[in-house]
Short mmCIF file of C-alpha atoms and ligand atoms in Angstrom, two decimals:
data_model
loop_
_atom_site.label_atom_id
_atom_site.label_comp_id
_atom_site.label_asym_id
_atom_site.label_seq_id
_atom_site.Cartn_x
_atom_site.Cartn_y
_atom_site.Cartn_z
CA UNK F 1 0.00 0.00 0.00
CA UNK F 2 1.44 3.33 -1.09
CA UNK F 3 0.71 6.72 0.47
CA UNK F 4 0.94 10.23 -0.95
CA UNK F 5 4.24 11.90 -0.07
CA UNK F 6 2.53 15.20 0.69
CA UNK F 7 -0.74 14.27 2.42
CA UNK F 8 -1.60 10.85 3.91
CA UNK F 9 -4.01 9.49 1.26
CA UNK F 10 -3.35 5.86 0.27
CA UNK F 11 -3.44 4.44 -3.26
CA UNK F 12 -6.37 2.20 -2.23
CA UNK F 13 -8.57 5.25 -2.80
CA UNK F 14 -10.39 4.41 -6.03
CA UNK F 15 -8.93 6.21 -9.07
CA UNK F 16 -6.14 7.98 -7.18
CA UNK F 17 -2.94 8.57 -9.12
CA UNK F 18 0.47 9.90 -8.13
CA UNK F 19 2.96 12.10 -10.00
CA UNK F 20 6.73 11.53 -10.18
CA UNK F 21 7.22 13.24 -6.79
CA UNK F 22 4.75 10.83 -5.19
CA UNK F 23 2.09 13.57 -4.81
CA UNK F 24 -1.55 12.50 -5.27
CA UNK F 25 -3.97 14.13 -7.74
CA UNK F 26 -5.70 16.10 -5.02
CA UNK F 27 -2.41 17.57 -3.75
CA UNK F 28 -1.47 18.55 -7.33
CA UNK F 29 -4.87 20.20 -7.69
CA UNK F 30 -4.34 22.04 -4.39
CA UNK F 31 -1.07 23.45 -5.76
CA UNK F 32 -2.98 24.78 -8.78
CA UNK F 33 -5.65 26.21 -6.47
CA UNK F 34 -3.03 28.17 -4.57
CA UNK F 35 -1.41 29.55 -7.69
CA UNK F 36 1.46 27.07 -7.93
CA UNK F 37 2.23 24.12 -10.21
CA UNK F 38 2.17 23.99 -13.97
CA UNK F 39 -1.30 25.41 -14.53
CA UNK F 40 -2.22 27.74 -11.67
CA UNK F 41 -5.93 28.53 -11.57
CA UNK F 42 -6.98 32.07 -12.47
CA UNK F 43 -9.77 32.60 -9.92
CA UNK F 44 -10.81 35.96 -11.37
CA UNK F 45 -11.43 34.30 -14.72
CA UNK F 46 -13.38 31.51 -13.04
CA UNK F 47 -15.54 34.03 -11.17
CA UNK F 48 -16.30 35.85 -14.43
CA UNK F 49 -17.25 32.50 -15.97
CA UNK F 50 -19.68 31.94 -13.08
CA UNK F 51 -21.19 35.39 -13.55
CA UNK F 52 -21.73 34.74 -17.25
CA UNK F 53 -23.51 31.49 -16.41
CA UNK F 54 -25.90 33.05 -13.90
CA UNK F 55 -26.64 35.92 -16.28
CA UNK F 56 -27.61 33.37 -18.89
CA UNK F 57 -29.76 31.30 -16.54
CA UNK F 58 -31.32 33.90 -14.23
CA UNK F 59 -35.11 33.68 -14.34
CA UNK F 60 -36.68 36.25 -16.67
CA UNK F 61 -39.62 36.75 -14.25
CA UNK F 62 -38.95 38.50 -10.95
CA UNK F 63 -41.17 35.94 -9.22
CA UNK F 64 -39.39 32.89 -10.63
CA UNK F 65 -36.66 30.84 -9.02
CA UNK F 66 -33.19 31.40 -10.48
CA UNK F 67 -31.70 28.10 -9.37
CA UNK F 68 -32.13 24.99 -7.27
CA UNK F 69 -29.75 24.44 -4.35
CA UNK F 70 -29.60 20.89 -2.97
CA UNK F 71 -29.17 21.27 0.79
CA UNK F 72 -28.67 19.12 3.87
CA UNK F 73 -28.21 21.76 6.56
CA UNK F 74 -24.47 21.15 6.59
CA UNK F 75 -21.93 23.96 6.42
CA UNK F 76 -21.60 23.59 2.64
CA UNK F 77 -25.29 24.08 1.94
CA UNK F 78 -25.42 27.15 4.17
CA UNK F 79 -22.44 28.53 2.26
CA UNK F 80 -24.06 27.74 -1.12
CA UNK F 81 -27.18 29.67 -0.09
CA UNK F 82 -24.99 32.54 1.13
CA UNK F 83 -23.15 32.82 -2.20
CA UNK F 84 -26.35 32.57 -4.26
CA UNK F 85 -28.59 34.80 -2.20
CA UNK F 86 -26.33 37.27 -0.41
CA UNK F 87 -23.54 37.66 -2.95
CA UNK F 88 -25.36 37.22 -6.26
CA UNK F 89 -28.92 38.19 -5.40
CA UNK F 90 -30.31 34.97 -6.83
CA UNK F 91 -33.64 33.51 -5.75
CA UNK F 92 -32.96 29.84 -4.98
CA UNK F 93 -35.36 27.00 -4.36
CA UNK F 94 -33.69 24.80 -1.74
CA UNK F 95 -34.29 21.08 -1.76
CA UNK F 96 -33.51 18.68 1.07
CA UNK F 97 -33.73 14.90 0.83
CA UNK F 98 -34.37 13.39 4.26
CA UNK F 99 -31.14 11.82 5.59
CA UNK F 100 -30.90 8.21 6.81
CA UNK F 101 -30.40 8.96 10.52
CA UNK F 102 -31.18 12.62 11.01
CA UNK F 103 -29.53 14.44 13.93
CA UNK F 104 -30.92 17.26 16.07
CA UNK F 105 -28.10 19.59 15.14
CA UNK F 106 -28.68 18.83 11.46
CA UNK F 107 -32.32 19.80 11.78
CA UNK F 108 -31.45 22.97 13.70
CA UNK F 109 -28.99 23.99 10.98
CA UNK F 110 -31.56 23.26 8.28
CA UNK F 111 -34.06 25.53 10.05
CA UNK F 112 -31.37 28.18 10.25
CA UNK F 113 -30.80 27.88 6.51
CA UNK F 114 -34.55 28.25 5.89
CA UNK F 115 -34.46 31.43 8.02
CA UNK F 116 -31.84 32.91 5.74
CA UNK F 117 -34.94 33.73 3.70
CA UNK F 118 -35.33 30.93 1.18
CA UNK F 119 -38.10 28.56 0.17
CA UNK F 120 -37.21 25.01 1.18
CA UNK F 121 -38.78 21.75 0.07
CA UNK F 122 -38.12 18.77 2.31
CA UNK F 123 -38.63 15.40 0.66
CA UNK F 124 -39.76 12.66 3.00
CA UNK F 125 -39.08 9.45 1.12
CA UNK F 126 -41.14 6.29 1.41
CA UNK F 127 -39.41 4.82 4.50
CA UNK F 128 -40.35 1.24 3.71
CA UNK F 129 -38.70 1.29 0.29
CA UNK F 130 -35.79 3.41 1.56
CA UNK F 131 -34.94 1.11 4.45
CA UNK F 132 -35.03 -1.95 2.19
CA UNK F 133 -32.61 -0.17 -0.15
CA UNK F 134 -30.30 0.82 2.71
CA UNK F 135 -29.93 -2.77 3.89
CA UNK F 136 -29.72 -4.26 0.42
CA UNK F 137 -26.98 -1.82 -0.68
CA UNK F 138 -25.07 -2.34 2.57
CA UNK F 139 -25.11 -6.11 1.95
CA UNK F 140 -24.40 -5.95 -1.78
CA UNK F 141 -21.76 -3.22 -2.08
CA UNK F 142 -20.98 -2.23 1.51
CA UNK F 143 -22.66 1.13 1.18
CA UNK F 144 -25.73 1.90 3.28
CA UNK F 145 -25.76 5.47 1.96
CA UNK F 146 -26.28 4.40 -1.67
CA UNK F 147 -30.02 5.32 -1.77
CA UNK F 148 -29.24 8.64 -0.13
CA UNK F 149 -26.50 9.49 -2.61
CA UNK F 150 -28.57 8.30 -5.57
CA UNK F 151 -31.49 10.50 -4.53
CA UNK F 152 -29.33 13.48 -3.60
CA UNK F 153 -27.79 13.46 -7.09
CA UNK F 154 -30.93 12.75 -9.11
CA UNK F 155 -33.73 14.52 -7.26
CA UNK F 156 -32.64 18.13 -7.97
CA UNK F 157 -32.78 17.28 -11.70
CA UNK F 158 -36.30 15.88 -11.28
CA UNK F 159 -37.35 19.08 -9.50
CA UNK F 160 -35.59 21.16 -12.17
CA UNK F 161 -37.89 19.52 -14.71
CA UNK F 162 -41.00 19.81 -12.51
CA UNK F 163 -40.46 23.50 -11.65
CA UNK F 164 -38.82 24.46 -14.94
CA UNK F 165 -35.62 25.76 -13.29
CA UNK F 166 -32.59 25.26 -15.56
CA UNK F 167 -29.73 25.91 -13.09
CA UNK F 168 -28.58 23.80 -10.12
CA UNK F 169 -25.84 25.04 -7.77
CA UNK F 170 -23.83 22.28 -6.10
CA UNK F 171 -21.11 22.70 -3.47
CA UNK F 172 -17.45 21.76 -3.56
CA UNK F 173 -17.38 18.94 -6.16
CA UNK F 174 -14.26 16.98 -7.03
CA UNK F 175 -11.76 19.82 -6.93
CA UNK F 176 -10.86 19.02 -3.32
CA UNK F 177 -10.39 15.31 -3.61
CA UNK F 178 -9.00 14.05 -6.82
CA UNK F 179 -8.29 15.48 -9.86
CA UNK F 180 -6.48 16.59 -12.81
CA UNK F 181 -5.14 13.31 -14.11
CA UNK F 182 -8.36 11.47 -14.74
CA UNK F 183 -11.22 13.90 -14.25
CA UNK F 184 -11.85 15.98 -17.31
CA UNK F 185 -12.49 19.70 -16.92
CA UNK F 186 -16.21 19.35 -17.66
CA UNK F 187 -16.71 17.07 -14.68
CA UNK F 188 -14.76 19.29 -12.33
CA UNK F 189 -17.26 21.98 -13.33
CA UNK F 190 -20.51 20.19 -14.06
CA UNK F 191 -22.59 17.49 -12.44
CA UNK F 192 -24.73 15.21 -14.60
CA UNK F 193 -25.81 11.59 -14.78
CA UNK F 194 -22.39 10.48 -16.07
CA UNK F 195 -20.72 12.22 -13.12
CA UNK F 196 -23.10 10.59 -10.64
CA UNK F 197 -22.49 7.16 -12.13
CA UNK F 198 -18.70 7.47 -12.55
CA UNK F 199 -17.63 9.65 -9.63
CA UNK F 200 -20.63 9.97 -7.39
CA UNK F 201 -19.80 6.99 -5.17
CA UNK F 202 -22.61 4.82 -6.49
CA UNK F 203 -20.32 1.78 -6.41
CA UNK F 204 -21.35 0.57 -9.84
CA UNK F 205 -24.98 0.02 -8.82
CA UNK F 206 -27.72 1.54 -10.95
CA UNK F 207 -31.29 2.15 -9.72
CA UNK F 208 -32.63 -0.51 -12.09
CA UNK F 209 -30.28 -3.11 -10.53
CA UNK F 210 -32.31 -2.87 -7.33
CA UNK F 211 -35.70 -3.70 -8.82
CA UNK F 212 -36.35 -7.07 -7.21
CA UNK F 213 -39.52 -9.06 -6.75
CA UNK F 214 -38.22 -10.99 -3.75
CA UNK F 215 -37.28 -7.72 -2.03
CA UNK F 216 -40.58 -6.16 -3.01
CA UNK F 217 -38.97 -3.24 -4.86
CA UNK F 218 -40.68 -2.25 -8.09
CA UNK F 219 -39.59 -0.13 -11.02
CA UNK F 220 -41.97 2.60 -9.84
CA UNK F 221 -40.32 2.59 -6.39
CA UNK F 222 -36.95 3.33 -8.02
CA UNK F 223 -38.21 6.15 -10.22
CA UNK F 224 -37.30 8.82 -7.65
CA UNK F 225 -33.70 7.56 -7.58
CA UNK F 226 -33.22 7.99 -11.33
CA UNK F 227 -32.24 10.98 -13.44
CA UNK F 228 -34.90 12.35 -15.79
CA UNK F 229 -34.39 11.50 -19.46
CA UNK F 230 -32.13 13.74 -21.61
CA UNK F 231 -35.27 14.79 -23.53
CA UNK F 232 -37.03 15.95 -20.36
CA UNK F 233 -33.91 17.80 -19.18
CA UNK F 234 -33.41 19.41 -22.57
CA UNK F 235 -36.83 21.09 -22.57
CA UNK F 236 -36.28 22.98 -19.29
CA UNK F 237 -35.99 26.81 -19.35
CA UNK F 238 -37.25 27.18 -22.92
CA UNK F 239 -34.91 24.45 -24.24
CA UNK F 240 -31.85 25.76 -22.36
CA UNK F 241 -31.58 22.39 -20.69
CA UNK F 242 -30.53 21.82 -17.10
CA UNK F 243 -27.01 22.84 -16.06
CA UNK F 244 -25.69 21.66 -12.67
CA UNK F 245 -22.44 23.36 -11.62
CA UNK F 246 -20.08 23.06 -8.65
CA UNK F 247 -19.32 26.31 -6.82
CA UNK F 248 -15.99 24.75 -5.81
CA UNK F 249 -14.88 25.03 -9.45
CA UNK F 250 -15.51 28.78 -9.60
CA UNK F 251 -14.45 29.86 -6.10
CA UNK F 252 -11.39 28.83 -4.12
CA UNK F 253 -13.05 26.46 -1.65
CA UNK F 254 -11.52 26.64 1.82
CA UNK F 255 -13.76 24.99 4.39
CA UNK F 256 -12.08 26.56 7.42
CA UNK F 257 -12.56 30.06 5.99
CA UNK F 258 -16.16 29.26 5.09
CA UNK F 259 -16.88 28.15 8.66
CA UNK F 260 -16.35 31.70 9.89
CA UNK F 261 -18.87 32.93 7.30
CA UNK F 262 -21.57 30.34 8.02
CA UNK F 263 -21.20 30.65 11.80
CA UNK F 264 -21.82 34.36 11.41
CA UNK F 265 -25.06 33.36 9.62
CA UNK F 266 -26.24 31.25 12.56
CA UNK F 267 -24.95 27.82 11.54
CA UNK F 268 -23.67 25.76 14.52
CA UNK F 269 -20.97 23.14 14.87
CA UNK F 270 -21.26 20.27 17.27
CA UNK F 271 -20.11 20.29 20.83
CA UNK F 272 -17.11 17.99 20.46
CA UNK F 273 -15.95 15.97 17.48
CA UNK F 274 -18.08 13.43 15.57
CA UNK F 275 -17.39 9.72 16.18
CA UNK F 276 -15.13 9.04 13.21
CA UNK F 277 -12.87 12.07 12.95
CA UNK F 278 -11.30 14.97 14.85
CA UNK F 279 -13.33 17.81 13.36
CA UNK F 280 -16.58 19.09 14.83
CA UNK F 281 -18.08 20.40 11.60
CA UNK F 282 -18.25 17.39 9.22
CA UNK F 283 -21.01 14.74 8.98
CA UNK F 284 -23.28 16.71 11.32
CA UNK F 285 -26.63 16.19 9.65
CA UNK F 286 -26.71 12.39 9.40
CA UNK F 287 -25.28 9.78 11.77
CA UNK F 288 -25.27 7.18 9.03
CA UNK F 289 -22.45 9.06 7.26
CA UNK F 290 -20.23 7.91 10.15
CA UNK F 291 -21.09 4.33 9.19
CA UNK F 292 -20.39 5.04 5.53
CA UNK F 293 -16.97 6.42 6.53
CA UNK F 294 -16.32 3.47 8.84
CA UNK F 295 -17.00 0.93 6.05
CA UNK F 296 -14.74 2.96 3.77
CA UNK F 297 -12.01 2.50 6.37
CA UNK F 298 -12.63 -1.28 6.43
CA UNK F 299 -12.47 -1.45 2.61
CA UNK F 300 -9.59 0.89 1.87
CA UNK F 301 -7.76 1.54 5.15
CA UNK F 302 -8.62 5.22 5.37
CA UNK F 303 -11.59 7.02 6.90
CA UNK F 304 -12.91 10.49 7.49
CA UNK F 305 -9.98 11.51 9.72
CA UNK F 306 -7.64 10.88 6.75
CA UNK F 307 -9.95 12.90 4.47
CA UNK F 308 -9.96 15.77 6.96
CA UNK F 309 -6.23 15.63 7.66
CA UNK F 310 -5.41 15.54 3.92
CA UNK F 311 -7.59 18.59 3.31
CA UNK F 312 -5.94 20.44 6.20
CA UNK F 313 -2.45 19.58 4.87
CA UNK F 314 -3.33 20.77 1.36
CA UNK F 315 -4.69 24.04 2.69
CA UNK F 316 -1.58 24.57 4.80
CA UNK F 317 -3.23 24.29 8.23
CA UNK F 318 -1.16 21.30 9.41
CA UNK F 319 2.02 19.47 8.33
CA UNK F 320 2.33 15.84 7.27
CA UNK F 321 3.54 14.70 10.72
CA UNK F 322 0.42 16.09 12.32
CA UNK F 323 -1.74 14.46 9.65
CA UNK F 324 -0.12 11.09 10.45
CA UNK F 325 -0.88 11.54 14.16
CA UNK F 326 -4.51 12.50 13.48
CA UNK F 327 -5.07 9.60 11.09
CA UNK F 328 -3.51 7.14 13.56
CA UNK F 329 -5.55 8.48 16.44
CA UNK F 330 -8.98 8.92 14.88
CA UNK F 331 -9.32 6.78 11.76
CA UNK F 332 -11.21 3.54 12.23
CA UNK F 333 -12.75 4.35 15.63
CA UNK F 334 -15.75 2.04 15.88
CA UNK F 335 -18.83 4.32 15.66
CA UNK F 336 -20.79 2.79 18.53
CA UNK F 337 -23.59 5.33 18.75
CA UNK F 338 -24.29 5.26 15.02
CA UNK F 339 -24.15 1.45 14.85
CA UNK F 340 -26.62 1.15 17.71
CA UNK F 341 -29.09 3.57 16.16
CA UNK F 342 -28.72 2.02 12.73
CA UNK F 343 -29.27 -1.55 13.97
CA UNK F 344 -32.24 -0.41 16.00
CA UNK F 345 -33.86 1.34 13.04
CA UNK F 346 -33.05 -1.32 10.43
CA UNK F 347 -33.82 -4.21 12.81
CA UNK F 348 -30.55 -6.08 12.42
CA UNK F 349 -28.22 -7.24 15.18
CA UNK F 350 -24.83 -5.66 15.89
CA UNK F 351 -23.29 -9.06 15.05
CA UNK F 352 -24.89 -8.99 11.62
CA UNK F 353 -23.66 -5.41 11.12
CA UNK F 354 -20.10 -6.48 11.95
CA UNK F 355 -20.34 -9.58 9.75
CA UNK F 356 -21.37 -7.44 6.75
CA UNK F 357 -18.50 -5.02 7.45
CA UNK F 358 -16.08 -7.96 7.73
CA UNK F 359 -17.14 -9.23 4.31
CA UNK F 360 -15.82 -5.95 2.85
CA UNK F 361 -12.76 -5.59 5.11
CA UNK F 362 -9.41 -5.82 3.33
CA UNK F 363 -7.20 -8.60 4.76
CA UNK F 364 -4.12 -7.03 3.12
CA UNK F 365 -4.56 -4.01 5.41
CA UNK F 366 -5.88 -5.43 8.70
CA UNK F 367 -4.59 -8.18 11.01
CA UNK F 368 -6.36 -11.54 11.01
CA UNK F 369 -6.06 -14.48 13.41
CA UNK F 370 -7.74 -17.87 12.97
CA UNK F 371 -9.73 -16.62 10.01
CA UNK F 372 -11.17 -13.62 11.87
CA UNK F 373 -10.24 -9.95 11.92
CA UNK F 374 -8.44 -8.95 15.12
CA UNK F 375 -10.16 -6.22 17.12
CA UNK F 376 -8.75 -4.16 19.97
CA UNK F 377 -10.54 -3.70 23.30
CA UNK F 378 -12.43 -0.71 21.80
CA UNK F 379 -13.75 -2.88 18.90
CA UNK F 380 -11.41 -1.20 16.41
CA UNK F 381 -9.69 -3.16 13.62
CA UNK F 382 -5.92 -3.54 13.96
CA UNK F 383 -3.96 -2.13 11.02
CA UNK F 384 -0.94 -4.13 9.91
CA UNK F 385 2.34 -2.72 11.14
CA UNK F 386 3.75 -2.51 7.62
CA UNK F 387 0.85 -0.34 6.48
CA UNK F 388 1.22 1.99 9.47
CA UNK F 389 4.96 2.25 8.75
CA UNK F 390 4.51 2.99 5.08
CA UNK F 391 2.12 5.86 5.92
CA UNK F 392 4.71 7.27 8.34
CA UNK F 393 7.61 7.11 5.90
CA UNK F 394 5.99 7.97 2.53
CA UNK F 395 7.07 11.62 2.73
CA UNK F 396 10.66 10.71 3.63
CA UNK F 397 11.08 8.27 0.76
CA UNK F 398 10.17 10.92 -1.77
CA UNK F 399 12.37 13.61 -0.16
ZN1 LIG C 401 -1.79 13.97 -1.48
#
């Protein structure tokens, strides 16, 4: 297992590539973001590009909506509304798909977003179908958040068709994570069905793959999880078609700077960190995201703490040594509270939950004994010493 020489991201991350210095795509992109590297980004030009787009798509009637903003109540959605409404005087229609395990703080932040003076539609999905999908996707591809992601990506396009609103404003996009080697420029900028299928963590499952008589899931049940047809999308806004763009492509996205802005607008962080990382501002609106991040750790050997530490390294808030310490300390913590709530709601036992996780756990990364994964006294998996060492030394090897 190989790690980036600049941050601490491993090569088990799907699609990650390294340059000759041993830097990962996302670190190379961060250099461009901060005006370094071979093709530094001209943020003034990007902002002008954004302004041209909104001029083209702004509603001709003063009463109409100018764009749809998919929101969760997280810091990103509050920031998206701030940019659209306060900085560009757009009239957004906000759309929230009910999360798997909603938290109180998530709901409070969503109400705060509503009070910024926007119309908000909350979609309460059919819980019977949704819960079947959650369990089925957890068992099949190790991803209980699949139905949530599928709906989050597709639903704004369905509402764009229904309300005849041709512009959708997404948040950060792929600029922060991976980048320039395999993601073409269009998909750093725009979100469409191809993006959702290829990059949108749908794990190769399509909505139609889940239609199943034995499960009791019909084609009609899956309709909400699908994108509208290209013909339907093309007719929106007097044949302009629907354009979904990432704000992170047009504005230099720095989460820690945005926190100051959204907190000023009434958004709150948690008291104390979330279960699976050191930060107190990620994964606040849905407890199930902690489970999603935990299974990611089982599959690939990195979790949300690595994601957070890598972002903080790239933005210059911490050095690589600190990122190693944070990843070692917080990655892979067993999310007890979230597991308990999840098992309670989905009516499975904790043993079954662990057995499903084990079926996706990578034996090349974690210690096994007598055919079973070794767990420490806190129920955490034990990473192989060689993997831990290679994360510690990756930066030195390249230097
Ligand atoms: Zn990196």
